CSV table of C-alpha atoms in Angstrom, one decimal:
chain,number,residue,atom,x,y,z
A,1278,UNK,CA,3.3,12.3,-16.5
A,1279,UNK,CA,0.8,11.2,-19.1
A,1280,UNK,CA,2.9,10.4,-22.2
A,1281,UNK,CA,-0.5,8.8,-24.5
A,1282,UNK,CA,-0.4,11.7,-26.8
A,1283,UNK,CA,3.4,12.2,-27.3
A,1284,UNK,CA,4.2,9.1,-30.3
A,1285,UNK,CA,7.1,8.2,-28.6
A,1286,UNK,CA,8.7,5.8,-30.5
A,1287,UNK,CA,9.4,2.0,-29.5
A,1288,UNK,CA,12.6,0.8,-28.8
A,1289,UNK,CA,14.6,0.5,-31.7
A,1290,UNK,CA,15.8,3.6,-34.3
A,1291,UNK,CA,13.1,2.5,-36.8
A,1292,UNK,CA,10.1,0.3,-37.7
A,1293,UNK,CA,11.3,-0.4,-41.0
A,1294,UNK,CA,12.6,-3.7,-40.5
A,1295,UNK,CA,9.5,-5.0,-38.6
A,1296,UNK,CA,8.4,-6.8,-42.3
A,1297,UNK,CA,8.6,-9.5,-43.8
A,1298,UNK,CA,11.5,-9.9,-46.6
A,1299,UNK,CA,8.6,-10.2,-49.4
A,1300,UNK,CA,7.0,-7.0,-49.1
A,1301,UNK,CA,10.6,-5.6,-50.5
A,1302,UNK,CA,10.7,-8.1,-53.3
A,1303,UNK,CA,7.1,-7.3,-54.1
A,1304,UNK,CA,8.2,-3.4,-54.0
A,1305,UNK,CA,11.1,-4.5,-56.2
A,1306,UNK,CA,9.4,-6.3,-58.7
A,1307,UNK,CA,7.1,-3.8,-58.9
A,1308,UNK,CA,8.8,-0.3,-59.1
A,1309,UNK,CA,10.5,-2.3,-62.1
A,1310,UNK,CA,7.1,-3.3,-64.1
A,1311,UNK,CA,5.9,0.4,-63.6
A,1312,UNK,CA,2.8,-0.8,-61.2
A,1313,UNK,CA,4.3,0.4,-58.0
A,1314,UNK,CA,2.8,3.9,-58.1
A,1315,UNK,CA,-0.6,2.7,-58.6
A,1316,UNK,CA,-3.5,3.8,-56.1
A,1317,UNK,CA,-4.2,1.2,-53.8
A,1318,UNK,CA,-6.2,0.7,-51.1
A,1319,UNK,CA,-5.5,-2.2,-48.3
A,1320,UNK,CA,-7.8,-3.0,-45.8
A,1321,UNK,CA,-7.3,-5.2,-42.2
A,1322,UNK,CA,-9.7,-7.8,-41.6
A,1323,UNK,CA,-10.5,-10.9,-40.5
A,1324,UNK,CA,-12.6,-13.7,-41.6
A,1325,UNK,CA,-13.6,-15.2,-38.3
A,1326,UNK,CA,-13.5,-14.6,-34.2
A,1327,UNK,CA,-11.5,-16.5,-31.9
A,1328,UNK,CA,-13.6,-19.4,-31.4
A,1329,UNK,CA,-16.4,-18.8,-29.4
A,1330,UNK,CA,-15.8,-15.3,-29.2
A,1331,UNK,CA,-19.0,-13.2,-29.6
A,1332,UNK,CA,-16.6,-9.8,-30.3
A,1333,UNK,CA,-13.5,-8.3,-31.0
A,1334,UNK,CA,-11.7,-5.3,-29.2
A,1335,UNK,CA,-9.8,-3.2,-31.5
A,1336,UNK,CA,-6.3,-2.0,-29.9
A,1337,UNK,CA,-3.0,-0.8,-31.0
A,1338,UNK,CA,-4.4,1.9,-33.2
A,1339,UNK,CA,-2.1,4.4,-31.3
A,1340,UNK,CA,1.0,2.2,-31.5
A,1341,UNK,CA,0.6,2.0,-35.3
A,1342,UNK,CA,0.2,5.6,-35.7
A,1343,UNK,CA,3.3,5.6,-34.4
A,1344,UNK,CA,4.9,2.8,-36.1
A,1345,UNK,CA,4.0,4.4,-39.1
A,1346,UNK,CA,5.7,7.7,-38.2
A,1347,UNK,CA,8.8,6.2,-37.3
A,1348,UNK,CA,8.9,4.0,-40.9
A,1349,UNK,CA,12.4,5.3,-41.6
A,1350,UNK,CA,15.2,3.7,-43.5
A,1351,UNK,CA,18.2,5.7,-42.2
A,1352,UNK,CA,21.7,4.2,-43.2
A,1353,UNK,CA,22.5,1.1,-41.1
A,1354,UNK,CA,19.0,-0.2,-42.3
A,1355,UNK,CA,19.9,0.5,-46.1
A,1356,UNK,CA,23.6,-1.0,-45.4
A,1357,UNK,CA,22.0,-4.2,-44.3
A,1358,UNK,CA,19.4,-4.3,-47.1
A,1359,UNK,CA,22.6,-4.0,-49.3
A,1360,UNK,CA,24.8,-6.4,-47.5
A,1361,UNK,CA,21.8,-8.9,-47.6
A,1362,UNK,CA,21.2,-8.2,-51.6
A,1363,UNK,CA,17.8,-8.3,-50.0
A,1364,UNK,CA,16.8,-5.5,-53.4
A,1365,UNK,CA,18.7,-3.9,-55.7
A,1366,UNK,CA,20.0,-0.5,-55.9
A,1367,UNK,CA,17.7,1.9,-57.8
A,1368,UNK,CA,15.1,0.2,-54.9
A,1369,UNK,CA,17.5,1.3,-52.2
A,1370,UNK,CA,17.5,4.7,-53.9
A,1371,UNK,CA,13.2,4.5,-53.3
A,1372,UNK,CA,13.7,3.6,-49.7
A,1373,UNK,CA,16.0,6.0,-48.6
A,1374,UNK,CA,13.5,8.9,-49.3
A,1375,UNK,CA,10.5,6.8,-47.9
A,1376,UNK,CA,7.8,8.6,-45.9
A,1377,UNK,CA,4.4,7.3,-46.2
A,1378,UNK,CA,2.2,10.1,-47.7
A,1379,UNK,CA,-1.2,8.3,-48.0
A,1380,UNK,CA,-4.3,8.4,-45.9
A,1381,UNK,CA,-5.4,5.7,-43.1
A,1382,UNK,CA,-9.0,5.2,-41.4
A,1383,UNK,CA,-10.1,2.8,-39.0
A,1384,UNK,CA,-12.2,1.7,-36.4
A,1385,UNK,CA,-11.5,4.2,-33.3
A,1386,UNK,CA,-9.3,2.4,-30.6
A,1387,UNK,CA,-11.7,0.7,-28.3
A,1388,UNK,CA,-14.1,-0.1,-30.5
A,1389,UNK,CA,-15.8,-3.6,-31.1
A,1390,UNK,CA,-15.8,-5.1,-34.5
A,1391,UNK,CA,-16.7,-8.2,-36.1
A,1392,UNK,CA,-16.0,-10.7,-38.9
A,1393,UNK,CA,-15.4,-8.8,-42.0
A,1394,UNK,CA,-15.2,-5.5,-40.5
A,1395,UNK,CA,-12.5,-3.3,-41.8
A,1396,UNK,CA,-10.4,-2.2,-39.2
A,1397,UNK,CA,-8.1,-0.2,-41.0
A,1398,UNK,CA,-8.2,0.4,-44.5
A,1399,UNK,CA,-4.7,2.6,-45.8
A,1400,UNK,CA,-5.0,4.2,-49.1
A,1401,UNK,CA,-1.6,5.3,-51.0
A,1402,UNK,CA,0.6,4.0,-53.7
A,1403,UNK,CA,0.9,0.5,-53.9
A,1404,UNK,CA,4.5,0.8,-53.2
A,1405,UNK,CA,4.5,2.9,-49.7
A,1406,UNK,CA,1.5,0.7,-49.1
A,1407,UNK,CA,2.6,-2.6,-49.1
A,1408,UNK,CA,5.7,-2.0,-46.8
A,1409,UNK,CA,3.0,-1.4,-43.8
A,1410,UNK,CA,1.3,-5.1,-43.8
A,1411,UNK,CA,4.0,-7.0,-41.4
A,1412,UNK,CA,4.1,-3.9,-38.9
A,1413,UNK,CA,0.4,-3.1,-39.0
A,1414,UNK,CA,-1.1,-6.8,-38.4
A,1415,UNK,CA,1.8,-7.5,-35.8
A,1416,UNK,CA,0.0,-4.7,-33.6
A,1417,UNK,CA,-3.2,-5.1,-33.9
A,1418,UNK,CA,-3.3,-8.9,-33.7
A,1419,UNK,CA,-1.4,-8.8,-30.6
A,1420,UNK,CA,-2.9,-5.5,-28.9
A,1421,UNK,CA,-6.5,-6.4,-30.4
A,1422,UNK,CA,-6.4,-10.4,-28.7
A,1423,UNK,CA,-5.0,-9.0,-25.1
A,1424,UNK,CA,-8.0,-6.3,-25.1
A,1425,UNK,CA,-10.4,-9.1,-26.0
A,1426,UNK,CA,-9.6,-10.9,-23.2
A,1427,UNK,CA,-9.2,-8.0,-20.8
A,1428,UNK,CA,-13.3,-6.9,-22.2
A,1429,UNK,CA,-14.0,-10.9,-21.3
A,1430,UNK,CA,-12.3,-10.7,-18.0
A,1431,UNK,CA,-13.9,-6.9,-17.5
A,1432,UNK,CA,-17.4,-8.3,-17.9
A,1433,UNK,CA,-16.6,-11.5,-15.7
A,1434,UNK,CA,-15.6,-9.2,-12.6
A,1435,UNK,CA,-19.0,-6.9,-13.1
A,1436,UNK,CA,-17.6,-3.3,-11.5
A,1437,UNK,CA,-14.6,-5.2,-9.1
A,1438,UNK,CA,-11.2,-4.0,-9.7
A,1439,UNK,CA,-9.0,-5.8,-12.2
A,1440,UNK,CA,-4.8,-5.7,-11.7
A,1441,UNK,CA,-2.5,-6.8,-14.7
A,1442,UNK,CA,0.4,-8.3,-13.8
A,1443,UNK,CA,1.7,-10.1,-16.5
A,1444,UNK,CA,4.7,-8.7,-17.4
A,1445,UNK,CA,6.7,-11.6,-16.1
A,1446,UNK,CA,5.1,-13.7,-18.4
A,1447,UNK,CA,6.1,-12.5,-21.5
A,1448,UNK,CA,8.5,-10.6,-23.8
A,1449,UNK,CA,9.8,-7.4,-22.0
A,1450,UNK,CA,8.2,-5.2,-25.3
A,1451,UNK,CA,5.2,-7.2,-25.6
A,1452,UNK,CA,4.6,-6.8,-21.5
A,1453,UNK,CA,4.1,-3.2,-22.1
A,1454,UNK,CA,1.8,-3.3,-25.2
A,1455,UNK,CA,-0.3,-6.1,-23.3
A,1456,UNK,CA,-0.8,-3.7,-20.7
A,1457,UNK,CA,-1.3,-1.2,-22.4
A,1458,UNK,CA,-4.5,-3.5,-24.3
A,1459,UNK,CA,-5.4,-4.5,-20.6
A,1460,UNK,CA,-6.5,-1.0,-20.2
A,1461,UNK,CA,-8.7,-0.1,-22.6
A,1462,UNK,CA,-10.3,-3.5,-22.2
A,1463,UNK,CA,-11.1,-2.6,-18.7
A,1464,UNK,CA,-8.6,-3.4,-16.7
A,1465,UNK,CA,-8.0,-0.5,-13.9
A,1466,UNK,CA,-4.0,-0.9,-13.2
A,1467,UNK,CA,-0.7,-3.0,-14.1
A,1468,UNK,CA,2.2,-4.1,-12.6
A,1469,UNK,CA,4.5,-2.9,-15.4
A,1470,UNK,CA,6.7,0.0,-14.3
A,1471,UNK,CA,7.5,1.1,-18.4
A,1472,UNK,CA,4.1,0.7,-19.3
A,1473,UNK,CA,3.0,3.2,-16.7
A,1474,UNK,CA,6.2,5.5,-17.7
A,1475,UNK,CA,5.2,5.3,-21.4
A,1476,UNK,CA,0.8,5.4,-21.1
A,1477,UNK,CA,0.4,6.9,-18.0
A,1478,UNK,CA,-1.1,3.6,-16.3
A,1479,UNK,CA,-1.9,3.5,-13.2
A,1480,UNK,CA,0.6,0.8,-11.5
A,1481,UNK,CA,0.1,-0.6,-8.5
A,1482,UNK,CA,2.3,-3.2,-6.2
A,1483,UNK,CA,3.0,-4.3,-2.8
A,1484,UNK,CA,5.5,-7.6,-2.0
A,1485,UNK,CA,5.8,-11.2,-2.7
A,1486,UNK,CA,6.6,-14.3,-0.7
A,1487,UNK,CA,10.1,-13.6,-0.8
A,1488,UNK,CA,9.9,-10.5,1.4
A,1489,UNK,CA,7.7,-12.2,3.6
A,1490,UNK,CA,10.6,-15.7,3.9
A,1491,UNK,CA,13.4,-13.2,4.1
A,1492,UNK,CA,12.6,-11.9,7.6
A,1493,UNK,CA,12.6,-14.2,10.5
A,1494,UNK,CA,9.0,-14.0,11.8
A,1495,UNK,CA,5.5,-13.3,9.6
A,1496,UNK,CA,5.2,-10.7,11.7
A,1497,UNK,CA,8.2,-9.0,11.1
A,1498,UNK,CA,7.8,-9.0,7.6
A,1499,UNK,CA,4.3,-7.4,7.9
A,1500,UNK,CA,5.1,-4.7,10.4
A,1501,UNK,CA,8.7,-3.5,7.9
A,1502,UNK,CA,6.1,-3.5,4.9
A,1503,UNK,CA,3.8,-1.2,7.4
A,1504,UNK,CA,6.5,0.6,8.3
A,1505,UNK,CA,7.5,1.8,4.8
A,1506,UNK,CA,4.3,1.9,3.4
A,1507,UNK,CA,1.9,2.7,5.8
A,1508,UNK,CA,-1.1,0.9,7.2
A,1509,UNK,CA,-3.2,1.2,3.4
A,1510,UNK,CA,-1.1,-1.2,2.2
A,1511,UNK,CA,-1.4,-5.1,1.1
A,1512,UNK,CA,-0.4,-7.5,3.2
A,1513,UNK,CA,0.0,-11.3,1.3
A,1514,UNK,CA,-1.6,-14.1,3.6
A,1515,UNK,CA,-0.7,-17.1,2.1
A,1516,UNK,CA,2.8,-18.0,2.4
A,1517,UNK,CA,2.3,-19.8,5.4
A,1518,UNK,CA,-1.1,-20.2,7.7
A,1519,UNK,CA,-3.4,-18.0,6.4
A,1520,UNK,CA,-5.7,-17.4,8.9
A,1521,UNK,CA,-3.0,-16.9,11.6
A,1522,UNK,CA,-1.3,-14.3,8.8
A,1523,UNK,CA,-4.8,-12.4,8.6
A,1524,UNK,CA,-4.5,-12.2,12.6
A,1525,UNK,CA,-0.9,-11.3,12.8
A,1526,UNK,CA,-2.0,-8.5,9.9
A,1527,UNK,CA,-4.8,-6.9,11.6
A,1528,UNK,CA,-3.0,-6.7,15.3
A,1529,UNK,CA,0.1,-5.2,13.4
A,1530,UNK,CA,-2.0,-2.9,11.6
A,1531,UNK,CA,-5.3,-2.3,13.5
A,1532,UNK,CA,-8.5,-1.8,11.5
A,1533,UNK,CA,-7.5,0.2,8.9
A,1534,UNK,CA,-5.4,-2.1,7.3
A,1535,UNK,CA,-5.7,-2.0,3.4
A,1536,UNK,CA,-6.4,-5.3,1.8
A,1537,UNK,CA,-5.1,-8.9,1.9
A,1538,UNK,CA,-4.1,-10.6,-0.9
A,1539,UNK,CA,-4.5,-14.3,-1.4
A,1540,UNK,CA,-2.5,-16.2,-3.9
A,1541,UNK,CA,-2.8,-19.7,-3.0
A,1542,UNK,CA,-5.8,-22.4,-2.4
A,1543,UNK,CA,-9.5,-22.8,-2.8
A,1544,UNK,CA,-9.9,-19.0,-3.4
A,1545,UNK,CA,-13.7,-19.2,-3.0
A,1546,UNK,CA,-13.9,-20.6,0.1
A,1547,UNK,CA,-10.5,-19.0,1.2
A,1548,UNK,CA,-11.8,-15.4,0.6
A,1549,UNK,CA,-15.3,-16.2,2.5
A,1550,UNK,CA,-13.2,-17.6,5.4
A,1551,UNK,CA,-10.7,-14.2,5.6
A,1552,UNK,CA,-13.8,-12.3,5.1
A,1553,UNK,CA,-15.3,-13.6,8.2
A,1554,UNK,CA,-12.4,-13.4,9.9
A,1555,UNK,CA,-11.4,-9.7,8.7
A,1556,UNK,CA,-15.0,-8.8,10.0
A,1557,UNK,CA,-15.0,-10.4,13.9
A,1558,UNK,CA,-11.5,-8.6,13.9
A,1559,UNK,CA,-13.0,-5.4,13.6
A,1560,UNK,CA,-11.2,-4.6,9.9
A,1561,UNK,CA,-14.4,-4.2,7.9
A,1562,UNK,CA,-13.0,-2.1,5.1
A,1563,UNK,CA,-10.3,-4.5,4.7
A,1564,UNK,CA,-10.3,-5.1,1.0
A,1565,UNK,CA,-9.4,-8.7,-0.3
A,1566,UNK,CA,-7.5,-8.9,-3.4
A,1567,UNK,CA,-6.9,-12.6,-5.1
A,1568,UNK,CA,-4.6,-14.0,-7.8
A,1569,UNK,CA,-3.1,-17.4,-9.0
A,1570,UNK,CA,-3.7,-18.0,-12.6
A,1571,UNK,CA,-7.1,-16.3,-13.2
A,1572,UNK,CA,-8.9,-16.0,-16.5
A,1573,UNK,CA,-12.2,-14.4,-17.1
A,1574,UNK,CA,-13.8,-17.9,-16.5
A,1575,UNK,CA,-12.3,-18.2,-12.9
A,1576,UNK,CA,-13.4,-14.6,-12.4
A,1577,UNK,CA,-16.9,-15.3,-12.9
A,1578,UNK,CA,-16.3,-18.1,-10.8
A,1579,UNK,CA,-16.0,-16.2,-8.1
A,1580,UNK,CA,-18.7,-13.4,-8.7
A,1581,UNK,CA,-20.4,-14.8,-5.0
A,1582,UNK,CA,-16.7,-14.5,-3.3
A,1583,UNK,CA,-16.3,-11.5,-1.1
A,1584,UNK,CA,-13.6,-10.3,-3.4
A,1585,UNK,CA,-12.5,-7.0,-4.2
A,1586,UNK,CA,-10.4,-7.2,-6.9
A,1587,UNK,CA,-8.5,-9.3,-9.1
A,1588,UNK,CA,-5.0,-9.6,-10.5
A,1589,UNK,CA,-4.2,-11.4,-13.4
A,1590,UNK,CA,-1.2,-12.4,-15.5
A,1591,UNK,CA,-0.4,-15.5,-18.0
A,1592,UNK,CA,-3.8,-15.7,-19.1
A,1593,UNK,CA,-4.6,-12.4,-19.8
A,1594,UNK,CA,-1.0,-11.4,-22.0
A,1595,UNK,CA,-1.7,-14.8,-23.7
A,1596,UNK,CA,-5.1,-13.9,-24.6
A,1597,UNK,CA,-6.5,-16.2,-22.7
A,1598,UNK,CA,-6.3,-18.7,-25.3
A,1599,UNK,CA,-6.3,-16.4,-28.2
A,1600,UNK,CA,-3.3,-14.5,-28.5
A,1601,UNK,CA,-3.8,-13.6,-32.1
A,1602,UNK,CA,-7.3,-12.3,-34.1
A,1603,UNK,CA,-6.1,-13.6,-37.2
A,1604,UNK,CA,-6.3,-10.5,-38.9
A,1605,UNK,CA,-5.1,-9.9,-42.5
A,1606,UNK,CA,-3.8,-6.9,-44.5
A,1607,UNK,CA,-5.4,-7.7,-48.3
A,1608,UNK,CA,-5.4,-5.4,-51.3
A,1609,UNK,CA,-9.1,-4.4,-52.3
A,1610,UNK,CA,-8.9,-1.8,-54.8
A,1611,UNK,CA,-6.1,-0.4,-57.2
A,1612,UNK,CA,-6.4,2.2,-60.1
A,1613,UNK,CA,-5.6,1.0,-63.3
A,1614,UNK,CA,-2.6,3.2,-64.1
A,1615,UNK,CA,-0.1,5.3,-62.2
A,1616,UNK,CA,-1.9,8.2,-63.8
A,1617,UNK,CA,-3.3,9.8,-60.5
A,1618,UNK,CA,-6.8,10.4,-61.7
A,1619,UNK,CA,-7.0,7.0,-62.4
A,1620,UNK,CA,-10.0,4.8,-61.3
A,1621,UNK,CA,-10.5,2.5,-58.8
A,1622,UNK,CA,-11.0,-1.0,-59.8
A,1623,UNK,CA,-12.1,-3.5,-56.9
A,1624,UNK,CA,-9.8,-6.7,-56.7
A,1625,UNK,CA,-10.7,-9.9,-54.7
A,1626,UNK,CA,-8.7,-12.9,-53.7
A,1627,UNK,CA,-10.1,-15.9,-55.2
A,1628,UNK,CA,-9.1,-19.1,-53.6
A,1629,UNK,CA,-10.6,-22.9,-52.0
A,1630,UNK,CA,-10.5,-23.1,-47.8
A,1631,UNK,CA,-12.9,-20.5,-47.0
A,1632,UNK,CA,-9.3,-18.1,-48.0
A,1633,UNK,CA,-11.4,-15.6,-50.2
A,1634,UNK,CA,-11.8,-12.0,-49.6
A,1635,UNK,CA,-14.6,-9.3,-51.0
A,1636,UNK,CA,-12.8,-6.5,-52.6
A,1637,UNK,CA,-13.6,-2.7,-53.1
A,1638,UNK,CA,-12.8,0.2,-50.7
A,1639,UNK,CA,-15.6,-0.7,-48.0
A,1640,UNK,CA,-17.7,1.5,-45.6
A,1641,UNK,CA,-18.7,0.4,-42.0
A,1642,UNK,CA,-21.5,1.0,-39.9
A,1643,UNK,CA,-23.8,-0.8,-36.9
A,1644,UNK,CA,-27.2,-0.3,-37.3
A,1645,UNK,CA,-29.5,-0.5,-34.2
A,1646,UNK,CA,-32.7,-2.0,-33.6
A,1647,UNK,CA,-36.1,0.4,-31.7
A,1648,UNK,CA,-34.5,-0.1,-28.5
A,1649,UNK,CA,-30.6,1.5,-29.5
A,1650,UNK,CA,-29.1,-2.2,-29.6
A,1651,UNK,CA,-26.9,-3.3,-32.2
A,1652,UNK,CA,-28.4,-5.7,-34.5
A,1653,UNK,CA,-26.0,-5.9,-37.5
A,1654,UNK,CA,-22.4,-4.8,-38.8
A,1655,UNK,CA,-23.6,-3.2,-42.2
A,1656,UNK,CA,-20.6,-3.0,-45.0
A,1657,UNK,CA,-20.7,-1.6,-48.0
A,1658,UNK,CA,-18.8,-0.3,-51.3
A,1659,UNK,CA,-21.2,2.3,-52.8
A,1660,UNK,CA,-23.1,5.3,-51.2
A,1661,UNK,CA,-24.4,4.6,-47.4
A,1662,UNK,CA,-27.7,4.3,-47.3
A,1663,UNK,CA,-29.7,7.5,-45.7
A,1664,UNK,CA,-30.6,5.4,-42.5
A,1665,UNK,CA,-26.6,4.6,-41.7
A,1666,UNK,CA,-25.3,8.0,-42.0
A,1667,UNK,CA,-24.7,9.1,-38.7
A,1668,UNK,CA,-23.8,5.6,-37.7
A,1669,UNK,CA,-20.4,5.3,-39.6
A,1670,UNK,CA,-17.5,3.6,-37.9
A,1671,UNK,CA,-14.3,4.4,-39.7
A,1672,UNK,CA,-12.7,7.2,-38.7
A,1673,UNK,CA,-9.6,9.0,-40.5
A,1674,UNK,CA,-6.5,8.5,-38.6
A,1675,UNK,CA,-4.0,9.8,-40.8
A,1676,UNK,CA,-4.4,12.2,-44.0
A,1677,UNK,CA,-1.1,12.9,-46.2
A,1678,UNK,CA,1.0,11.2,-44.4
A,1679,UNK,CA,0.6,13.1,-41.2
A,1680,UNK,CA,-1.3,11.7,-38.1
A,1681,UNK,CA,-4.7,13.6,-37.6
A,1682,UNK,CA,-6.0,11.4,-34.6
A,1683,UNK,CA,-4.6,11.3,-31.3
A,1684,UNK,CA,-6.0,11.1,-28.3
A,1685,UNK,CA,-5.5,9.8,-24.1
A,1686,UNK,CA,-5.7,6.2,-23.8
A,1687,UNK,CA,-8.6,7.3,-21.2
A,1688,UNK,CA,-10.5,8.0,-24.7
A,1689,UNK,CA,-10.7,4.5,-26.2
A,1690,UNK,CA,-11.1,3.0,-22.4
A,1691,UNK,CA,-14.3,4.8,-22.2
A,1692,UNK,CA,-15.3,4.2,-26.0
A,1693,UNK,CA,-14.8,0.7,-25.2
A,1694,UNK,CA,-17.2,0.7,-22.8
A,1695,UNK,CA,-19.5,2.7,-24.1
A,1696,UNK,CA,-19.5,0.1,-27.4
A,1697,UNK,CA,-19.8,-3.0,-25.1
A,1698,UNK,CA,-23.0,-1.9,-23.2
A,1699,UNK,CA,-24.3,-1.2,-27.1
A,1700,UNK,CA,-24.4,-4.6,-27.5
A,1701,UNK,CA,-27.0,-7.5,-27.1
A,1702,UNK,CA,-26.5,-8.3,-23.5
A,1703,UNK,CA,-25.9,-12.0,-24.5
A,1704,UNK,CA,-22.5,-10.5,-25.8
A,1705,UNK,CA,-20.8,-11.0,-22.3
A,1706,UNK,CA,-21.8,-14.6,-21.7
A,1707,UNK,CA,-18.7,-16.5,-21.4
A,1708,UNK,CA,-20.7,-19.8,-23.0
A,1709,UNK,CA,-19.4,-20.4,-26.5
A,1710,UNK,CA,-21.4,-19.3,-29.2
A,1711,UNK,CA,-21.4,-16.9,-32.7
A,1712,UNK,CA,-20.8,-13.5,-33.2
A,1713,UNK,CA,-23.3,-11.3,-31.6
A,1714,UNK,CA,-24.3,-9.9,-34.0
A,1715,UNK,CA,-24.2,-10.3,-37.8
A,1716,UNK,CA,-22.0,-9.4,-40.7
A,1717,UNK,CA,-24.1,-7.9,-43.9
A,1718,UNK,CA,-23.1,-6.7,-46.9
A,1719,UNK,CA,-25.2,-4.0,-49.0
């Protein structure tokens, strides 16, 4: 069952309460002073990459479609606003009939962007607006840091197979979202049970050590685990001697055993060694999986290892050292009235510690060099020029409220992809370095 394109909802009635208590006095303060039914327009950003990241993945576009949708304030929510004197009445009154009716464009899910870039931009009142920022950046920093490490970690492993398995390593809710990241990153399966339920993942899983130490003999653990899942399975090698386990293996399962997995040692020369082994014993097609704490670093590592695939956990759900993109959700442009027709005026923080931000509603595109390589993130507030037309990168997600963009998570897999190889190729080194490509403003 493929549930990508149903908006299920997460795990709570409503998203309402995922915000910060703020954005309510801010909605407060200002359905009072008259300026909460101004047109506004927020866009997501951020100022810099990870350190020595050359890109950003953006994820979690689908999950705030549907955070969005389920932005409810039914009664228990209102009662605890109340209870809390968190606002006062005639806001509880706004709140209770709150739908977000604006519009919401954005970087397709899957998609690389860059320092400035503007990820999402949500146009409505300031007042239906504002309620989104805690909600919106908690998803896409989260989802877009575990997809930049999965695209790292996708790169490093150059076609092998890539397993998440992180689940165990995190919150229960963030588990699924990570793997959910993992995937349109590059990664080909998880581990995670609910997130192949909810995305339609592709989950994968054999045994641990503690199947193998609860039977009596090696050998009896490998032939039950043959026995109930037939001779394609994985058989783990490491909990005692491995090279006697990869012999005890092959004789339990002949030839056509599935793959070893090793999850403990030197795995370099460990996986040359089994290799060798796996050969003279006549199981050639024997597949060798490896994990233990890998990042995209250790997976290049091992690029001359007779390896197969690759799971990975901590590192990857972590970010591998990132686990936020520092994004922000800053006002850009209001009209000057509540009167509808109204015009836009661009607005800008101003501010010391490299804090400011460049308002008006902005347009993105990547413009490519003779050879169809990027060469620059092009942004811009008035008409786009001629050349960039058909090389726009926002996309309209929602339109009055109602979501106009869904699509399979196979979609932004494969845009992701496709964006990576449109890239310099220096955009996969795993050296530190700058973005790239650069950021320009027209």
């Amino acid at each position: 069952m493929n549930t990508a394109d149903l908006g299920l909802p997460v795990d709570v009635p409503s998203t309402a309460l995922f915000t910060d208590q703020y954005e309510f006095t801010m909605l407060q303060a200002a359905l009072k002073s008259g300026t909460a039914h101004r047109r506004s327009v927020f866009e997501v950003f951020t100022r810099r990459l990870p350190e020595g990241r050359r890109y950003g993945v953006v994820a979690g576009i689908g999950r705030v479609l549907d955070a969005v949708e389920n932005f409810r304030f039914d009664p228990g929510v209102l009662a605890f606003l109340r209870e809390q004197d968190i606002v006062d009445e005639p806001t509880l009154k706004w709140l209770a009939d709150y739908r977000f009716s604006g519009d919401v464009w954005g970087y397709p899910e899957g998609e690389v962007y860059f320092p400035g870039s503007p990820i999402l931009r949500v146009e409505g009142s300031f007042a239906e607006c504002v309620l989104l920022e805690t909600v919106v950046l908690s998803i896409l920093n989260h989802d877009s840091a575990i997809a930049a490490a999965a695209s790292r970690m996708s790169a490093a492993a150059a076609g092998r197979r890539l397993i998440e398995m992180g689940a165990r390593r995190t919150h229960e809710l963030a588990a699924v979202a990570a793997s959910r990241a993992a995937y349109i990153g590059g990664f080909d399966s998880t581990s995670d049970l609910a997130a192949g339920f909810r995305y339609g993942i592709p989950t994968v899983g054999t045994s641990a050590h503690a199947f193998t130490l609860l039977h009596d003999t090696e050998r009896g653990a490998f032939q039950a685990q043959v026995d109930s899942l037939g001779r394609g399975t994985t058989l783990l090698v490491d909990t005692y001697d491995v090279a006697e386990a990869v012999r005890t293996a092959v004789d339990v399962t002949g030839p056509e055993l599935g793959a070893v997995r090793i999850d403990s040692g030197d795995l370099l020369l460990v996986a040359h060694r089994v290799r060798h082994q796996l050969d003279e014993l006549g199981a050639v097609n024997t597949k060798i999986v490896v994990t233990s704490d890998l990042d995209e670093y250790a997976i290049a590592s091992l690029a001359a290892a007779p390896v197969d695939a690759y799971g990975v956990g901590t590192q990857l759900v972590t970010g591998s050292g990132h686990p936020t993109c520092s994004m922000v959700y800053k006002l850009v442009a209001r009209a000057r009235s509540a009167d509808p027709k109204a015009p836009l005026q661009a607005v800008a923080k101003k501010s010391l510690g490299g804090k400011t931000s460049i308002g008006g509603r902005k347009w993105a595109a990547r413009r490519l060099d003779g050879d169809g390589v990027a060469e620059a993130e092009v942004l811009g507030t008035g008409a786009v020029p001629d050349s960039l037309a058909d090389r726009q990168l926002l996309v309209q997600l929602i339109k009055g409220g109602e979501s106009v963009t869904r699509e399979p998570l196979e979609a932004a897999r494969r845009r992701h992809f496709e964006a990576r190889a449109g890239l310099p190729l220096s955009a996969t080194q795993l050296s530190r370095g700058e973005p790239v490509i650069p950021t320009e403003y027209v």
